[in-house]
Coordinates of C-alpha atoms in Angstrom, one line a residue:
X763 CA 50.8 71.9 125.5
X764 CA 51.9 68.4 126.0
X765 CA 55.6 69.5 126.0
X766 CA 54.9 72.1 128.7
X767 CA 53.1 69.5 130.9
X768 CA 56.1 67.1 130.5
X769 CA 58.6 69.8 131.6
X770 CA 56.5 70.8 134.6
X771 CA 56.2 67.1 135.6
X772 CA 60.0 66.7 135.5
X773 CA 60.6 69.8 137.6
X774 CA 58.1 68.6 140.2
X775 CA 59.8 65.1 140.3
X776 CA 63.2 66.6 140.9
X777 CA 66.7 66.2 139.3
X778 CA 66.7 62.4 139.1
X779 CA 64.7 62.5 136.0
X780 CA 67.1 64.9 134.3
X781 CA 70.1 62.8 135.4
X782 CA 68.6 59.7 133.8
X783 CA 67.8 61.6 130.7
X784 CA 71.3 62.9 130.5
X785 CA 72.9 59.5 130.9
X786 CA 70.6 58.1 128.3
X787 CA 71.9 60.6 125.7
X788 CA 75.6 59.8 126.0
X789 CA 77.2 59.3 129.4
X790 CA 80.7 58.8 127.9
X791 CA 80.7 62.2 126.1
X792 CA 79.6 63.9 129.3
X793 CA 82.2 62.3 131.5
X794 CA 85.0 62.9 129.0
X795 CA 84.6 66.6 129.2
X796 CA 83.8 67.0 132.9
X797 CA 86.3 68.6 135.2
X798 CA 87.2 65.4 137.1
X799 CA 86.6 62.6 134.6
X800 CA 89.8 62.1 132.6
X801 CA 92.4 63.8 134.9
X802 CA 91.0 63.3 138.4
X803 CA 94.2 63.9 140.5
X804 CA 96.2 66.6 138.6
X805 CA 96.3 70.1 140.2
X806 CA 95.8 73.1 138.0
X807 CA 99.4 74.3 138.5
X808 CA 100.7 71.2 136.6
X809 CA 100.6 70.6 132.8
X810 CA 98.2 67.9 131.6
X811 CA 99.9 64.7 130.4
X812 CA 99.8 64.0 126.6
X813 CA 99.0 67.6 125.7
X814 CA 101.4 69.2 123.1
X815 CA 103.8 71.8 124.5
X816 CA 102.6 75.3 123.5
X817 CA 104.9 77.5 121.3
X818 CA 104.9 81.2 122.3
X819 CA 106.4 84.2 120.6
X820 CA 109.8 85.0 122.1
X821 CA 110.7 88.5 123.4
X822 CA 114.4 88.0 123.7
X823 CA 115.0 90.8 121.2
X824 CA 117.0 88.7 118.7
X825 CA 114.8 89.5 115.8
X826 CA 114.7 93.3 116.5
X827 CA 112.1 93.6 113.7
X828 CA 114.9 93.4 111.2
X829 CA 114.0 93.0 107.5
X830 CA 116.3 90.7 105.6
X831 CA 117.0 91.4 101.9
X832 CA 118.7 89.1 99.4
X833 CA 119.4 89.8 95.8
X834 CA 119.3 86.9 93.3
X835 CA 121.6 86.5 90.3
X836 CA 118.9 87.9 87.9
X837 CA 118.5 91.1 90.0
X838 CA 115.3 90.2 91.8
X839 CA 115.2 91.3 95.4
X840 CA 113.8 89.0 98.1
X841 CA 112.7 90.7 101.4
X842 CA 111.2 89.1 104.5
X843 CA 110.0 90.2 107.9
X844 CA 109.5 87.5 110.5
X845 CA 106.2 87.7 112.4
X846 CA 104.7 85.2 114.8
X847 CA 101.6 83.4 113.6
X848 CA 100.3 80.6 111.5
X849 CA 99.6 82.6 108.4
X850 CA 101.9 84.6 106.1
X851 CA 101.5 87.3 103.4
X852 CA 103.7 86.9 100.4
X853 CA 103.6 88.9 97.1
X854 CA 105.5 90.3 94.2
X855 CA 105.8 94.1 93.9
X856 CA 106.8 95.6 90.5
X857 CA 108.0 99.0 89.5
X858 CA 105.1 99.3 87.0
X859 CA 102.0 101.5 86.8
X860 CA 100.3 104.3 84.9
X861 CA 103.2 106.7 85.2
X862 CA 105.2 104.4 82.7
X863 CA 102.5 104.5 80.0
X864 CA 103.7 107.6 78.1
X865 CA 104.8 105.6 75.1
X866 CA 101.8 103.2 75.3
X867 CA 98.1 103.3 75.2
X868 CA 96.9 104.7 78.5
X869 CA 95.1 102.2 80.7
X870 CA 97.4 99.1 80.4
X871 CA 98.1 99.0 84.1
X872 CA 94.3 99.2 84.8
X873 CA 93.8 96.2 82.5
X874 CA 96.6 94.2 84.1
X875 CA 95.0 94.7 87.5
X876 CA 91.8 93.2 86.3
X877 CA 93.5 90.3 84.5
X878 CA 95.5 89.3 87.5
X879 CA 95.1 85.7 88.8
X880 CA 93.5 84.6 85.5
X881 CA 94.6 81.5 83.6
X882 CA 98.3 80.8 83.4
X883 CA 100.6 78.1 81.9
X884 CA 100.0 75.8 84.9
X885 CA 96.4 76.8 85.8
X886 CA 93.6 76.6 83.3
X887 CA 91.3 79.1 85.0
X888 CA 90.9 81.6 87.9
X889 CA 88.8 79.0 89.7
X890 CA 91.7 76.5 89.7
X891 CA 94.0 79.1 91.2
X892 CA 91.5 79.9 93.9
X893 CA 91.0 76.2 94.7
X894 CA 94.7 75.7 95.0
X895 CA 94.9 78.6 97.5
X896 CA 91.9 77.3 99.4
X897 CA 93.9 74.2 100.3
X898 CA 96.1 76.5 102.4
X899 CA 93.3 78.8 103.6
X900 CA 94.6 81.4 101.1
X901 CA 93.2 84.6 99.5
X902 CA 94.7 86.6 96.7
X903 CA 94.6 90.2 95.4
X904 CA 96.2 92.6 92.9
X905 CA 96.4 96.3 93.2
X906 CA 98.0 98.9 90.9
X907 CA 98.9 102.5 91.8
X908 CA 100.6 105.1 89.7
X909 CA 104.0 103.7 90.3
X910 CA 103.6 100.2 91.7
X911 CA 101.8 96.9 90.8
X912 CA 101.3 94.5 93.7
X913 CA 100.3 90.8 93.5
X914 CA 99.7 89.4 97.0
X915 CA 98.6 86.2 98.7
X916 CA 97.8 85.5 102.4
X917 CA 97.9 81.8 103.3
X918 CA 99.1 79.2 105.8
X919 CA 102.9 79.4 106.2
X920 CA 103.1 75.7 105.4
X921 CA 102.0 76.3 101.8
X922 CA 104.8 78.8 101.1
X923 CA 106.3 76.7 98.3
X924 CA 102.9 76.5 96.5
X925 CA 102.2 80.2 97.0
X926 CA 105.5 81.4 95.5
X927 CA 105.1 79.0 92.6
X928 CA 101.6 80.3 92.0
X929 CA 102.7 83.9 92.2
X930 CA 105.6 83.3 89.7
X931 CA 103.1 81.7 87.3
X932 CA 100.6 84.5 87.6
X933 CA 103.2 87.3 87.1
X934 CA 105.4 85.7 84.4
X935 CA 103.2 83.1 82.6
X936 CA 99.7 84.7 82.1
X937 CA 97.8 83.4 79.1
X938 CA 95.8 86.6 78.4
X939 CA 93.3 84.8 76.3
X940 CA 90.9 86.7 74.0
X941 CA 88.0 85.7 76.2
X942 CA 89.7 87.0 79.4
X943 CA 90.7 90.3 77.6
X944 CA 87.1 90.7 76.5
X945 CA 85.8 90.1 80.0
X946 CA 88.3 92.7 81.3
X947 CA 87.0 95.3 78.8
X948 CA 83.5 94.8 80.3
X949 CA 84.9 95.1 83.9
X950 CA 86.8 98.3 83.0
X951 CA 83.8 99.8 81.3
X952 CA 81.7 99.1 84.3
X953 CA 84.2 100.6 86.7
X954 CA 84.5 103.8 84.7
X955 CA 80.7 104.1 84.7
X956 CA 80.6 103.5 88.4
X957 CA 83.3 106.1 89.0
X958 CA 81.2 108.7 87.4
X959 CA 78.0 107.8 89.2
X960 CA 79.2 107.1 92.8
X961 CA 78.3 109.8 95.4
X962 CA 81.9 109.9 96.7
X963 CA 83.9 112.2 94.4
X964 CA 87.3 111.6 96.0
X965 CA 88.7 109.0 93.5
X966 CA 87.7 111.2 90.5
X967 CA 89.1 114.4 92.2
X968 CA 92.4 112.6 93.0
X969 CA 92.7 111.7 89.3
X970 CA 91.9 115.3 88.3
X971 CA 94.4 116.9 90.7
X972 CA 97.2 114.7 89.4
X973 CA 96.3 115.5 85.9
X974 CA 96.4 119.2 86.7
X975 CA 99.6 119.1 88.8
X976 CA 101.7 117.0 86.3
X977 CA 100.3 117.9 82.9
X978 CA 100.7 114.9 80.5
X979 CA 103.7 113.4 82.3
X980 CA 104.5 110.5 84.7
X981 CA 102.1 110.6 87.7
X982 CA 99.8 113.0 85.8
X983 CA 98.9 110.3 83.3
X984 CA 95.5 108.6 83.6
X985 CA 95.4 105.9 86.2
X986 CA 92.1 104.6 84.9
X987 CA 91.8 103.5 81.3
X988 CA 90.1 106.1 79.1
X989 CA 86.9 105.0 77.4
X990 CA 88.4 105.4 73.9
X991 CA 91.3 103.0 74.7
X992 CA 89.2 100.1 76.0
X993 CA 88.7 98.4 72.6
X994 CA 92.3 99.1 71.5
X995 CA 94.1 97.2 74.3
X996 CA 94.8 93.6 73.3
X997 CA 97.2 90.8 74.0
X998 CA 100.0 92.2 71.8
X999 CA 99.8 95.6 73.4
X1000 CA 99.9 94.1 76.9
X1001 CA 102.9 91.9 76.0
X1002 CA 104.9 94.9 74.6
X1003 CA 104.4 96.6 78.0
X1004 CA 105.1 93.5 80.1
X1005 CA 108.3 92.9 78.1
X1006 CA 109.8 96.2 79.3
X1007 CA 108.4 96.5 82.9
X1008 CA 108.0 93.0 84.2
X1009 CA 111.7 92.3 84.5
X1010 CA 113.4 90.7 87.6
X1011 CA 115.5 93.9 88.4
X1012 CA 112.2 95.8 88.8
X1013 CA 110.6 93.2 91.1
X1014 CA 110.6 92.5 94.9
X1015 CA 109.4 89.2 96.3
X1016 CA 108.3 90.2 99.8
X1017 CA 107.1 88.0 102.6
X1018 CA 105.8 88.5 106.2
X1019 CA 105.6 85.6 108.7
X1020 CA 108.0 83.4 106.7
X1021 CA 111.6 82.2 107.2
X1022 CA 113.9 84.2 105.0
X1023 CA 116.0 81.3 103.8
X1024 CA 112.9 79.3 102.9
X1025 CA 111.6 82.3 100.9
X1026 CA 114.9 82.7 99.1
X1027 CA 114.9 79.0 98.2
X1028 CA 111.4 79.2 96.8
X1029 CA 112.4 82.4 94.8
X1030 CA 115.4 80.6 93.3
X1031 CA 113.2 77.6 92.4
X1032 CA 110.4 79.5 90.7
X1033 CA 111.8 83.0 89.7
X1034 CA 115.3 82.3 88.6
X1035 CA 115.9 81.5 85.0
X1036 CA 112.2 81.5 84.1
X1037 CA 111.3 82.4 80.5
X1038 CA 108.2 84.7 80.6
X1039 CA 105.2 84.3 78.4
X1040 CA 106.2 87.3 76.3
X1041 CA 109.6 85.9 75.3
X1042 CA 112.7 87.9 76.1
X1043 CA 113.4 88.8 79.7
X1044 CA 115.5 91.8 78.6
X1045 CA 113.9 95.3 78.7
X1046 CA 114.5 97.4 75.6
X1047 CA 112.7 100.6 76.1
X1048 CA 112.1 101.7 79.8
X1049 CA 110.8 105.1 80.6
X1050 CA 113.0 106.7 83.2
X1051 CA 111.3 110.2 83.2
X1052 CA 111.4 112.2 86.3
X1053 CA 108.1 113.8 87.3
X1054 CA 107.7 117.4 86.2
X1055 CA 105.4 119.5 88.4
X1056 CA 103.5 122.0 86.2
X1057 CA 100.6 123.2 88.3
X1058 CA 97.3 124.1 86.6
X1059 CA 93.6 123.5 86.7
X1060 CA 91.3 120.6 85.8
X1061 CA 87.5 121.3 85.7
X1062 CA 84.6 119.1 85.2
X1063 CA 81.1 120.7 85.0
X1064 CA 78.5 118.3 86.1
X1065 CA 75.0 118.3 87.5
X1066 CA 75.4 116.9 91.1
X1067 CA 71.8 117.4 92.1
X1068 CA 70.7 113.8 91.5
X1069 CA 73.9 112.0 92.6
X1070 CA 72.2 110.3 95.6
X1071 CA 68.5 109.9 95.4
X1072 CA 66.4 108.3 98.2
X1073 CA 64.8 109.1 101.5
X1074 CA 67.9 111.1 102.6
X1075 CA 69.5 112.4 99.4
X1076 CA 72.9 114.1 99.5
X1077 CA 72.5 117.8 98.8
X1078 CA 73.9 119.2 95.6
X1079 CA 77.6 120.1 96.3
X1080 CA 80.5 121.5 94.4
X1081 CA 83.8 119.8 95.2
X1082 CA 87.2 121.6 95.1
X1083 CA 90.7 120.2 95.6
X1084 CA 93.7 122.6 95.9
X1085 CA 97.2 121.1 96.0
X1086 CA 100.8 122.2 96.1
X1087 CA 104.0 120.3 95.4
X1088 CA 105.6 118.8 98.5
X1089 CA 108.5 116.3 98.2
X1090 CA 109.3 112.6 97.5
X1091 CA 109.2 110.0 100.2
X1092 CA 113.0 109.6 99.7
X1093 CA 113.7 113.2 101.0
X1094 CA 114.3 114.2 104.6
X1095 CA 111.4 116.7 104.4
X1096 CA 109.0 113.8 103.9
X1097 CA 108.5 113.4 107.7
X1098 CA 107.8 117.1 108.4
X1099 CA 105.3 117.1 105.5
X1100 CA 103.6 114.0 107.1
X1101 CA 103.4 115.8 110.4
X1102 CA 102.0 118.9 108.7
X1103 CA 99.4 116.8 107.0
X1104 CA 98.4 115.2 110.3
X1105 CA 98.2 118.7 111.9
X1106 CA 95.8 119.8 109.2
X1107 CA 93.6 116.8 109.6
X1108 CA 95.6 113.8 108.5
X1109 CA 93.5 112.3 105.7
X1110 CA 90.2 113.6 107.0
X1111 CA 88.8 116.1 109.5
X1112 CA 88.0 113.2 111.8
X1113 CA 90.9 110.8 111.4
X1114 CA 93.9 109.3 113.3
X1115 CA 93.0 107.4 116.5
X1116 CA 90.2 107.4 119.1
X1117 CA 87.1 109.4 119.9
X1118 CA 87.2 113.0 118.9
X1119 CA 90.6 112.4 117.3
X1120 CA 90.1 115.1 114.6
X1121 CA 88.5 117.7 116.9
X1122 CA 91.8 119.6 117.3
X1123 CA 92.9 119.4 113.7
X1124 CA 93.1 122.8 111.9
X1125 CA 90.5 121.8 109.3
X1126 CA 88.0 121.1 112.1
X1127 CA 88.8 124.1 114.3
X1128 CA 89.2 126.7 111.6
X1129 CA 86.9 125.3 108.9
X1130 CA 84.1 122.9 109.9
X1131 CA 83.7 124.3 113.3
X1132 CA 83.3 127.9 112.1
X1133 CA 81.5 127.5 108.8
X1134 CA 78.4 125.3 109.2
X1135 CA 77.7 125.3 105.4
X1136 CA 81.0 123.4 104.7
X1137 CA 80.2 119.7 104.2
X1138 CA 83.7 118.4 104.0
X1139 CA 87.3 119.5 104.6
X1140 CA 90.0 116.8 104.1
X1141 CA 93.7 116.8 103.9
X1142 CA 95.7 114.4 101.7
X1143 CA 99.4 113.8 101.1
X1144 CA 100.4 111.8 98.0
X1145 CA 104.1 111.0 97.9
X1146 CA 106.1 109.3 95.1
X1147 CA 109.7 108.4 94.4
X1148 CA 110.5 111.8 92.8
X1149 CA 107.7 114.2 93.8
X1150 CA 104.8 114.7 96.2
X1151 CA 101.5 116.6 96.4
X1152 CA 99.8 118.0 99.5
X1153 CA 96.1 118.7 98.9
X1154 CA 93.0 120.0 100.7
X1155 CA 89.6 118.8 99.5
X1156 CA 86.4 120.8 100.4
X1157 CA 82.7 120.5 99.5
X1158 CA 80.0 123.1 99.8
X1159 CA 76.8 124.4 98.1
X1160 CA 77.5 125.8 94.6
X1161 CA 76.5 129.3 95.7
X1162 CA 79.3 129.4 98.2
X1163 CA 82.2 128.1 96.1
X1164 CA 84.1 131.4 96.1
X1165 CA 84.0 131.7 99.8
X1166 CA 85.0 128.0 100.2
X1167 CA 88.1 128.5 97.9
X1168 CA 89.1 131.5 100.0
X1169 CA 88.9 129.5 103.2
X1170 CA 91.2 126.8 101.7
X1171 CA 93.7 129.4 100.5
X1172 CA 93.8 131.0 103.9
X1173 CA 94.5 127.6 105.5
X1174 CA 97.4 127.1 103.1
X1175 CA 98.8 130.5 104.0
X1176 CA 98.4 129.7 107.8
X1177 CA 100.6 126.6 107.3
X1178 CA 103.6 128.9 106.8
X1179 CA 102.8 130.8 110.0
X1180 CA 103.5 130.1 113.6
X1181 CA 103.2 126.5 114.7
X1182 CA 101.8 126.0 118.2
X1183 CA 104.0 123.6 120.3
X1184 CA 100.9 121.8 121.7
X1185 CA 99.3 121.1 118.3
X1186 CA 102.7 120.0 116.9
X1187 CA 103.1 117.5 119.8
X1188 CA 99.6 116.2 119.3
X1189 CA 100.1 115.8 115.5
X1190 CA 103.4 113.9 116.1
X1191 CA 101.8 111.6 118.7
X1192 CA 98.9 110.9 116.4
X1193 CA 101.2 110.2 113.4
X1194 CA 103.3 107.8 115.6
X1195 CA 100.2 106.0 116.9
X1196 CA 98.7 105.7 113.4
X1197 CA 102.0 104.3 112.1
X1198 CA 102.3 101.7 114.9
X1199 CA 98.6 100.7 114.8
X1200 CA 98.8 100.1 111.0
X1201 CA 102.0 98.1 111.4
X1202 CA 100.2 95.6 113.6
X1203 CA 98.5 94.3 110.5
X1204 CA 100.4 91.7 108.5
X1205 CA 99.3 92.9 105.0
X1206 CA 100.3 96.4 105.9
X1207 CA 103.7 95.2 107.1
X1208 CA 104.0 93.3 103.8
X1209 CA 103.2 96.4 101.7
X1210 CA 105.6 98.6 103.7
X1211 CA 108.4 96.1 103.4
X1212 CA 107.8 95.6 99.6
X1213 CA 107.5 99.3 98.8
X1214 CA 110.5 100.4 100.8
X1215 CA 112.8 97.7 99.4
X1216 CA 111.5 98.4 95.8
X1217 CA 112.4 102.1 96.2
X1218 CA 115.6 102.0 98.4
X1219 CA 116.7 98.3 98.5
X1220 CA 116.4 98.5 102.3
X1221 CA 113.8 99.2 104.9
X1222 CA 113.6 101.9 107.6
X1223 CA 112.3 100.2 110.7
X1224 CA 109.3 101.6 112.7
X1225 CA 111.4 102.8 115.7
X1226 CA 113.6 104.7 113.2
X1227 CA 110.6 106.4 111.8
X1228 CA 109.3 107.2 115.2
X1229 CA 112.6 108.8 116.1
X1230 CA 112.4 111.0 113.0
X1231 CA 108.8 112.0 113.8
X1232 CA 109.8 112.9 117.4
X1233 CA 112.7 115.1 116.1
X1234 CA 110.4 117.3 114.0
X1235 CA 110.6 120.9 115.3
X1236 CA 108.1 123.8 114.7
X1237 CA 110.7 125.5 112.4
X1238 CA 110.9 122.3 110.2
X1239 CA 107.1 122.5 109.6
X1240 CA 107.3 126.2 108.9
X1241 CA 110.2 125.8 106.6
X1242 CA 108.6 123.0 104.4
X1243 CA 105.3 124.9 104.3
X1244 CA 107.0 128.1 103.2
X1245 CA 108.9 126.3 100.5
X1246 CA 105.7 124.6 99.3
X1247 CA 103.8 127.9 99.1
X1248 CA 106.4 129.3 96.7
X1249 CA 105.1 126.9 94.0
X1250 CA 102.2 127.1 91.6
X1251 CA 98.9 125.5 92.8
X1252 CA 97.1 122.6 91.2
X1253 CA 93.3 122.8 91.3
X1254 CA 90.6 120.3 90.6
X1255 CA 86.9 121.3 90.5
X1256 CA 83.8 119.1 90.1
X1257 CA 80.1 120.1 89.9
X1258 CA 78.4 123.5 89.3
X1259 CA 81.4 125.8 88.7
X1260 CA 79.5 129.0 88.0
X1261 CA 81.1 130.9 90.9
X1262 CA 84.5 129.2 90.8
X1263 CA 87.3 131.9 91.0
X1264 CA 89.8 131.9 88.1
X1265 CA 93.1 130.0 88.4
X1266 CA 95.0 133.3 88.3
X1267 CA 92.9 134.5 91.3
X1268 CA 93.6 131.3 93.3
X1269 CA 97.3 131.6 92.5
X1270 CA 97.3 135.3 93.6
X1271 CA 95.6 134.4 96.9
X1272 CA 98.2 131.7 97.6
X1273 CA 101.0 134.3 96.9
X1274 CA 99.4 136.9 99.3
X1275 CA 100.0 137.4 103.0
X1276 CA 96.4 136.6 104.1
X1277 CA 95.2 134.2 101.5
X1278 CA 92.3 136.4 100.3
X1279 CA 91.1 136.2 96.8
X1280 CA 91.2 139.5 94.7
X1281 CA 88.0 141.3 94.9
X1282 CA 85.7 141.1 91.9
X1283 CA 82.9 143.5 91.0
X1284 CA 79.8 142.7 89.0
X1285 CA 77.6 145.2 87.3
X1286 CA 74.6 142.9 87.4
X1287 CA 74.0 140.0 89.8

């Protein structure tokens, strides 16, 4: 009450009281930041004296987004892309992943992902690595896919020397202590349990569709460590794998937002002539198998009724994914396949740029818009160095599985039919916009540079890709779709599969003119 009275009294007495109070609490601070205190006679059109000259990004076209690539004496490739800004993203990408585990225990790449940025020859613990990065405002991450392992750091560009030295130590000098391996076993076990319990079935279905499409070879091998192998993977097993696949000729040091010559100097300093922790730097037994598409079916019967309990539980659904072989990302048909994928829905029935962006995709117009009982219709395109897989994932009530599968097969057949000029232009525009929007992000540019240089020793620039997208004609889409439809399907099914059609019936539907499943007759229902 007293405070209210005091404020009221001050208001009644006028502004003098407030002025005196303000002066009492620091007149120098107030005058220093006022508009006319420090620089009383300088017009706004003139620069202030003593202020550093700002540095702006140039637009003179000299850089032209070019990616510079240098190969060191040991075969390691150094690639960089200049980008204006205080921070950089630097990392090492390696031709290593689950597809190379045919002669090893499945799950090694999964273990290495969890063991990344642990103790090394120079750093006693993960905490020490993180503290070193924090001095440069840095963060680190490791990701493994079926064919690539990526160690990456984002930090202040001034700390480039420290970052490259740290990356070299993490990749080539890991200690892999018994304690770290045991902790990784626990982390892998938890991830496998979480994979089977999470409401989103997409990671598990993706694993199953690869297993069905490439039966027991290359990209069809398990990406996640099987439960029975968790206890078997130890330091010796890891070293035997690292000895063959963590060699300089299978590596790319990529950087975005750095000077190329500086990055090359750091690479020579830390990655040239270094003896790795596993001894010899010479690979002795490298798997060079080419992916063999087999087609087939992978089924997992599971009660999905209690996947998501709570006030708004997810209804019990059966999930089906049907895929056909497309092409590798090195082939010319890769771009028409990418446009076809975008035309279908581009990663989801509501994906690719702006409000209502998926409203004109085929999976929305022909599937979700017409069949209210369909909970999901999603298109995916997985592409690798020697193969590819175009899939449609759909979810519905278990009692409508047969109808759902027929809807998917019909959509595949329609891919090989007439392509409307308007929908093609829309798909091409969406693909171009998605590409350019993604390439505004520094980590995405880093991954693009690293993966392209790892696969082709060079990089196709964004404007080249945009030109290729613009040049796609309706006949190109029809041609690649027709070629794809001549292959055997791969099918993954999860949930209550009582009404799931047989693989032979699905294959027959994809070979027909209208995509209809063969009729079945039951004596008793």
